[in-house]
Amino acid sequence: MSELVYPPVIRAVLAAFKLLDLRIRIEGAERVPRSGGAVLVSNHVSYLDFVFAGLAARPSRRFVRFMAKQEVFAHRVSGPLMRGMHHIPVDRSAGAGAFRAAVRALRSGEIVGNFAEATISRSFTVKDIKSGPIRMAVEAGVPIIPVAVWGGQRLWTKGRPRKLLQRHVPITILVGEPLNPGSDDDIAKLTAELRRRMSDLLDEAQRTYPEIPPGVWWQPARLGGTAPTPEEAAALDAASRKPRSEPLP
């Protein structure tokens, strides 16, 4: 597969992060396999999560093919980049095609990235997750790698002003132990186990995050922040839900 777009995009992104002096901490990157297919499943707190989650695979010299909503591919700027990096479009009204494309990529040895919560979590906790990543991994016979990203919400998240030029923001990326599902395993139990692992990783990322002022909006309510509780966040999501998927921010 030709990689004319992905490497220069990564170099540009890393250069921007260096200029902003983002303090990126990655732990557990050795758990990303250096070859073969895998499903990388991350929590979702910001519009930049695909960048940070993708960095988890960089020490293993792997590119992650993220599944993203079709609207991103239709955008005049992001569309050519997404296609050039061989990401996988998802039409939420007809998801079977994206599922098949992801399984093909996994069987060909690619790492496929997925945000199993489907949308950004306003509460900054792990929402209920979809079973799709589990079913992909089972069908393709590959492991699932749970990832937690934290800090990106301070730069750009749902319902808050963008602060993409904010400097010195710590970013935490934690990679958990792979989950190796078998064809006879219960999908519901595997989904619950994956969510538990993601939640544990996110909890660790939040509790070890440096320089947390009291009562900040980007910290979950259970840790003393002023982010919506999961129940409040669900109500906000319901109020803003539209018949079609949310527009490109």
CSV table of C-alpha atoms in Angstrom, one decimal:
chain,number,residue,atom,x,y,z
A,1,MET,CA,0.0,0.0,0.0
A,2,SER,CA,1.4,3.4,-1.0
A,3,GLU,CA,2.2,5.7,1.9
A,4,LEU,CA,2.7,9.1,0.2
A,5,VAL,CA,0.4,11.0,2.5
A,6,TYR,CA,0.5,9.5,6.0
A,7,PRO,CA,4.3,10.1,6.8
A,8,PRO,CA,4.4,13.8,5.8
A,9,VAL,CA,1.1,14.4,7.7
A,10,ILE,CA,2.6,12.8,10.9
A,11,ARG,CA,5.8,14.9,10.5
A,12,ALA,CA,3.7,18.1,10.1
A,13,VAL,CA,1.6,17.2,13.2
A,14,LEU,CA,4.6,16.4,15.3
A,15,ALA,CA,6.2,19.7,14.3
A,16,ALA,CA,3.1,21.6,15.3
A,17,PHE,CA,3.0,19.8,18.7
A,18,LYS,CA,6.7,20.7,19.2
A,19,LEU,CA,6.0,24.3,18.5
A,20,LEU,CA,3.1,24.2,21.0
A,21,ASP,CA,5.3,22.3,23.5
A,22,LEU,CA,2.6,19.7,24.1
A,23,ARG,CA,3.9,17.4,26.8
A,24,ILE,CA,3.0,14.0,25.3
A,25,ARG,CA,3.4,10.9,27.5
A,26,ILE,CA,3.0,7.5,25.9
A,27,GLU,CA,3.0,4.4,28.0
A,28,GLY,CA,2.6,0.8,26.9
A,29,ALA,CA,3.4,1.4,23.2
A,30,GLU,CA,5.3,-1.9,23.2
A,31,ARG,CA,1.9,-3.6,23.3
A,32,VAL,CA,1.1,-2.5,19.8
A,33,PRO,CA,2.3,-5.4,17.5
A,34,ARG,CA,5.0,-4.6,15.0
A,35,SER,CA,3.3,-6.8,12.4
A,36,GLY,CA,-0.1,-8.3,11.7
A,37,GLY,CA,-3.6,-7.0,12.1
A,38,ALA,CA,-5.1,-5.5,15.3
A,39,VAL,CA,-8.1,-3.4,16.3
A,40,LEU,CA,-7.0,-0.3,18.3
A,41,VAL,CA,-9.9,0.9,20.4
A,42,SER,CA,-9.7,4.3,22.1
A,43,ASN,CA,-11.9,6.4,24.3
A,44,HIS,CA,-13.2,9.6,22.8
A,45,VAL,CA,-12.9,13.0,24.5
A,46,SER,CA,-11.8,15.4,21.7
A,47,TYR,CA,-11.7,15.9,18.0
A,48,LEU,CA,-8.0,15.3,18.0
A,49,ASP,CA,-8.2,11.8,19.6
A,50,PHE,CA,-7.4,10.1,16.3
A,51,VAL,CA,-4.1,11.9,16.2
A,52,PHE,CA,-3.1,11.1,19.7
A,53,ALA,CA,-4.4,7.5,19.6
A,54,GLY,CA,-2.4,7.0,16.3
A,55,LEU,CA,0.8,8.1,18.1
A,56,ALA,CA,0.4,5.0,20.3
A,57,ALA,CA,1.4,2.9,17.2
A,58,ARG,CA,4.3,5.1,16.1
A,59,PRO,CA,7.0,3.4,18.3
A,60,SER,CA,6.1,0.1,16.5
A,61,ARG,CA,6.4,1.9,13.1
A,62,ARG,CA,2.7,1.2,12.3
A,63,PHE,CA,0.1,3.3,10.7
A,64,VAL,CA,-3.5,3.2,12.1
A,65,ARG,CA,-6.4,3.2,9.6
A,66,PHE,CA,-9.2,4.9,11.6
A,67,MET,CA,-12.8,4.4,11.0
A,68,ALA,CA,-14.4,7.8,10.6
A,69,LYS,CA,-17.8,9.2,9.6
A,70,GLN,CA,-18.5,9.7,5.9
A,71,GLU,CA,-18.8,13.5,6.4
A,72,VAL,CA,-15.1,13.8,7.1
A,73,PHE,CA,-14.3,12.2,3.8
A,74,ALA,CA,-16.7,14.5,2.0
A,75,HIS,CA,-15.0,17.6,3.3
A,76,ARG,CA,-12.9,19.4,0.8
A,77,VAL,CA,-9.9,19.7,3.1
A,78,SER,CA,-10.0,16.6,5.3
A,79,GLY,CA,-11.4,14.3,2.6
A,80,PRO,CA,-8.3,14.0,0.4
A,81,LEU,CA,-6.1,13.6,3.4
A,82,MET,CA,-8.3,10.9,4.9
A,83,ARG,CA,-8.4,9.0,1.6
A,84,GLY,CA,-4.6,9.4,1.2
A,85,MET,CA,-4.0,7.9,4.6
A,86,HIS,CA,-6.3,5.0,3.7
A,87,HIS,CA,-8.7,5.6,6.6
A,88,ILE,CA,-12.1,3.8,6.4
A,89,PRO,CA,-15.3,5.8,5.8
A,90,VAL,CA,-18.4,4.9,7.8
A,91,ASP,CA,-21.9,5.6,6.5
A,92,ARG,CA,-23.9,5.4,9.7
A,93,SER,CA,-27.0,4.6,7.8
A,94,ALA,CA,-25.3,1.6,6.1
A,95,GLY,CA,-22.5,0.4,8.4
A,96,ALA,CA,-22.1,-3.1,6.9
A,97,GLY,CA,-19.8,-1.8,4.1
A,98,ALA,CA,-17.5,-0.2,6.6
A,99,PHE,CA,-17.4,-3.3,8.7
A,100,ARG,CA,-16.4,-5.4,5.7
A,101,ALA,CA,-13.8,-2.9,4.7
A,102,ALA,CA,-12.3,-3.0,8.2
A,103,VAL,CA,-12.2,-6.8,8.3
A,104,ARG,CA,-10.4,-6.8,4.9
A,105,ALA,CA,-7.9,-4.4,6.2
A,106,LEU,CA,-7.3,-6.4,9.4
A,107,ARG,CA,-6.9,-9.6,7.4
A,108,SER,CA,-4.3,-7.9,5.2
A,109,GLY,CA,-2.3,-7.0,8.3
A,110,GLU,CA,-3.4,-3.5,9.1
A,111,ILE,CA,-4.2,-1.9,12.4
A,112,VAL,CA,-7.7,-0.5,12.4
A,113,GLY,CA,-8.6,2.3,14.8
A,114,ASN,CA,-12.1,2.6,16.2
A,115,PHE,CA,-13.8,4.9,18.7
A,116,ALA,CA,-16.3,2.4,20.1
A,117,GLU,CA,-18.3,5.1,22.0
A,118,ALA,CA,-19.2,6.5,18.5
A,119,THR,CA,-19.3,10.1,19.7
A,120,ILE,CA,-17.3,12.3,22.1
A,121,SER,CA,-18.0,11.8,25.8
A,122,ARG,CA,-19.1,15.1,27.3
A,123,SER,CA,-18.6,13.7,30.8
A,124,PHE,CA,-15.1,12.6,30.0
A,125,THR,CA,-15.9,9.1,31.2
A,126,VAL,CA,-16.2,6.0,29.0
A,127,LYS,CA,-19.8,5.8,27.6
A,128,ASP,CA,-21.4,2.6,26.6
A,129,ILE,CA,-19.5,1.1,23.7
A,130,LYS,CA,-20.5,-0.6,20.5
A,131,SER,CA,-19.7,-4.3,19.9
A,132,GLY,CA,-18.4,-3.6,16.4
A,133,PRO,CA,-14.7,-3.6,17.2
A,134,ILE,CA,-15.1,-7.0,19.0
A,135,ARG,CA,-17.0,-8.5,16.1
A,136,MET,CA,-14.3,-7.2,13.6
A,137,ALA,CA,-11.5,-8.7,15.7
A,138,VAL,CA,-13.3,-12.1,16.0
A,139,GLU,CA,-14.1,-12.3,12.3
A,140,ALA,CA,-10.5,-11.3,11.3
A,141,GLY,CA,-8.9,-13.4,14.1
A,142,VAL,CA,-6.8,-10.4,15.5
A,143,PRO,CA,-6.3,-8.9,19.0
A,144,ILE,CA,-7.9,-5.8,20.4
A,145,ILE,CA,-5.7,-3.1,21.9
A,146,PRO,CA,-7.4,-0.8,24.4
A,147,VAL,CA,-6.1,2.8,24.5
A,148,ALA,CA,-6.9,5.8,26.7
A,149,VAL,CA,-6.2,9.3,25.6
A,150,TRP,CA,-6.5,12.3,27.9
A,151,GLY,CA,-5.7,16.0,27.6
A,152,GLY,CA,-6.9,16.7,24.0
A,153,GLN,CA,-10.2,17.9,25.3
A,154,ARG,CA,-8.4,21.1,26.5
A,155,LEU,CA,-7.6,21.9,22.9
A,156,TRP,CA,-10.9,21.0,21.0
A,157,THR,CA,-13.9,19.1,22.2
A,158,LYS,CA,-17.7,19.1,21.8
A,159,GLY,CA,-19.5,22.2,23.1
A,160,ARG,CA,-16.3,24.2,23.9
A,161,PRO,CA,-14.4,26.9,22.0
A,162,ARG,CA,-11.4,25.6,20.1
A,163,LYS,CA,-8.0,26.4,21.7
A,164,LEU,CA,-5.7,24.7,19.1
A,165,LEU,CA,-2.9,27.2,19.8
A,166,GLN,CA,-2.8,26.6,23.6
A,167,ARG,CA,0.7,25.8,24.7
A,168,HIS,CA,2.3,23.4,27.2
A,169,VAL,CA,-0.8,21.1,27.5
A,170,PRO,CA,0.0,17.7,28.8
A,171,ILE,CA,-1.3,14.8,26.7
A,172,THR,CA,-1.5,11.3,28.1
A,173,ILE,CA,-1.7,8.2,25.9
A,174,LEU,CA,-1.9,4.8,27.7
A,175,VAL,CA,-2.0,1.4,25.9
A,176,GLY,CA,-3.4,-1.5,27.7
A,177,GLU,CA,-2.9,-5.3,27.5
A,178,PRO,CA,-4.3,-6.8,24.3
A,179,LEU,CA,-7.6,-8.6,24.5
A,180,ASN,CA,-7.6,-11.8,22.3
A,181,PRO,CA,-11.2,-12.8,21.6
A,182,GLY,CA,-12.0,-16.3,20.4
A,183,SER,CA,-14.7,-17.2,17.9
A,184,ASP,CA,-16.7,-19.0,20.6
A,185,ASP,CA,-16.5,-16.2,23.2
A,186,ASP,CA,-19.6,-14.3,24.2
A,187,ILE,CA,-19.7,-10.9,22.4
A,188,ALA,CA,-21.6,-9.1,25.1
A,189,LYS,CA,-19.1,-10.3,27.8
A,190,LEU,CA,-16.1,-9.3,25.6
A,191,THR,CA,-17.7,-5.9,25.0
A,192,ALA,CA,-18.1,-5.4,28.8
A,193,GLU,CA,-14.5,-6.4,29.4
A,194,LEU,CA,-13.2,-4.1,26.8
A,195,ARG,CA,-15.1,-1.2,28.3
A,196,ARG,CA,-13.8,-2.1,31.7
A,197,ARG,CA,-10.2,-2.0,30.5
A,198,MET,CA,-10.7,1.3,28.7
A,199,SER,CA,-12.3,2.8,31.8
A,200,ASP,CA,-9.4,1.6,34.0
A,201,LEU,CA,-6.9,3.1,31.6
A,202,LEU,CA,-8.7,6.4,31.5
A,203,ASP,CA,-9.0,6.5,35.2
A,204,GLU,CA,-5.2,6.0,35.5
A,205,ALA,CA,-4.6,8.7,32.9
A,206,GLN,CA,-6.9,11.2,34.7
A,207,ARG,CA,-5.5,10.4,38.2
A,208,THR,CA,-1.9,10.8,37.1
A,209,TYR,CA,-2.4,13.9,34.9
A,210,PRO,CA,-0.2,16.8,36.1
A,211,GLU,CA,-1.2,20.2,37.2
A,212,ILE,CA,-4.9,19.9,37.7
A,213,PRO,CA,-6.5,23.2,39.1
A,214,PRO,CA,-9.6,22.6,41.3
A,215,GLY,CA,-13.0,22.7,39.6
A,216,VAL,CA,-11.8,22.8,36.0
A,217,TRP,CA,-14.3,22.1,33.2
A,218,TRP,CA,-12.1,19.5,31.5
A,219,GLN,CA,-12.0,17.2,34.5
A,220,PRO,CA,-14.8,14.7,35.2
A,221,ALA,CA,-17.3,15.5,38.0
A,222,ARG,CA,-16.3,12.4,40.0
A,223,LEU,CA,-12.7,13.8,40.3
A,224,GLY,CA,-13.8,17.3,41.3
A,225,GLY,CA,-14.2,18.8,37.9
A,226,THR,CA,-17.2,20.7,36.5
A,227,ALA,CA,-17.8,18.5,33.4
A,228,PRO,CA,-21.3,17.2,33.1
A,229,THR,CA,-22.1,13.9,34.9
A,230,PRO,CA,-22.7,10.9,32.6
A,231,GLU,CA,-26.5,11.5,33.2
A,232,GLU,CA,-26.3,15.2,32.4
A,233,ALA,CA,-24.1,14.4,29.3
A,234,ALA,CA,-26.7,11.9,28.1
A,235,ALA,CA,-29.4,14.5,28.4
A,236,LEU,CA,-27.3,17.0,26.4
A,237,ASP,CA,-26.6,14.5,23.7
A,238,ALA,CA,-30.3,13.7,23.5
A,239,ALA,CA,-31.2,17.4,23.2
A,240,SER,CA,-28.7,18.0,20.4
A,241,ARG,CA,-29.3,14.8,18.5
A,242,LYS,CA,-30.3,15.2,14.9
A,243,PRO,CA,-31.8,12.7,12.4
A,244,ARG,CA,-28.5,12.4,10.7
A,245,SER,CA,-25.0,12.2,12.1
A,246,GLU,CA,-23.5,15.3,13.7
A,247,PRO,CA,-21.9,17.7,11.2
A,248,LEU,CA,-18.1,18.1,10.8
A,249,PRO,CA,-16.9,20.6,13.4
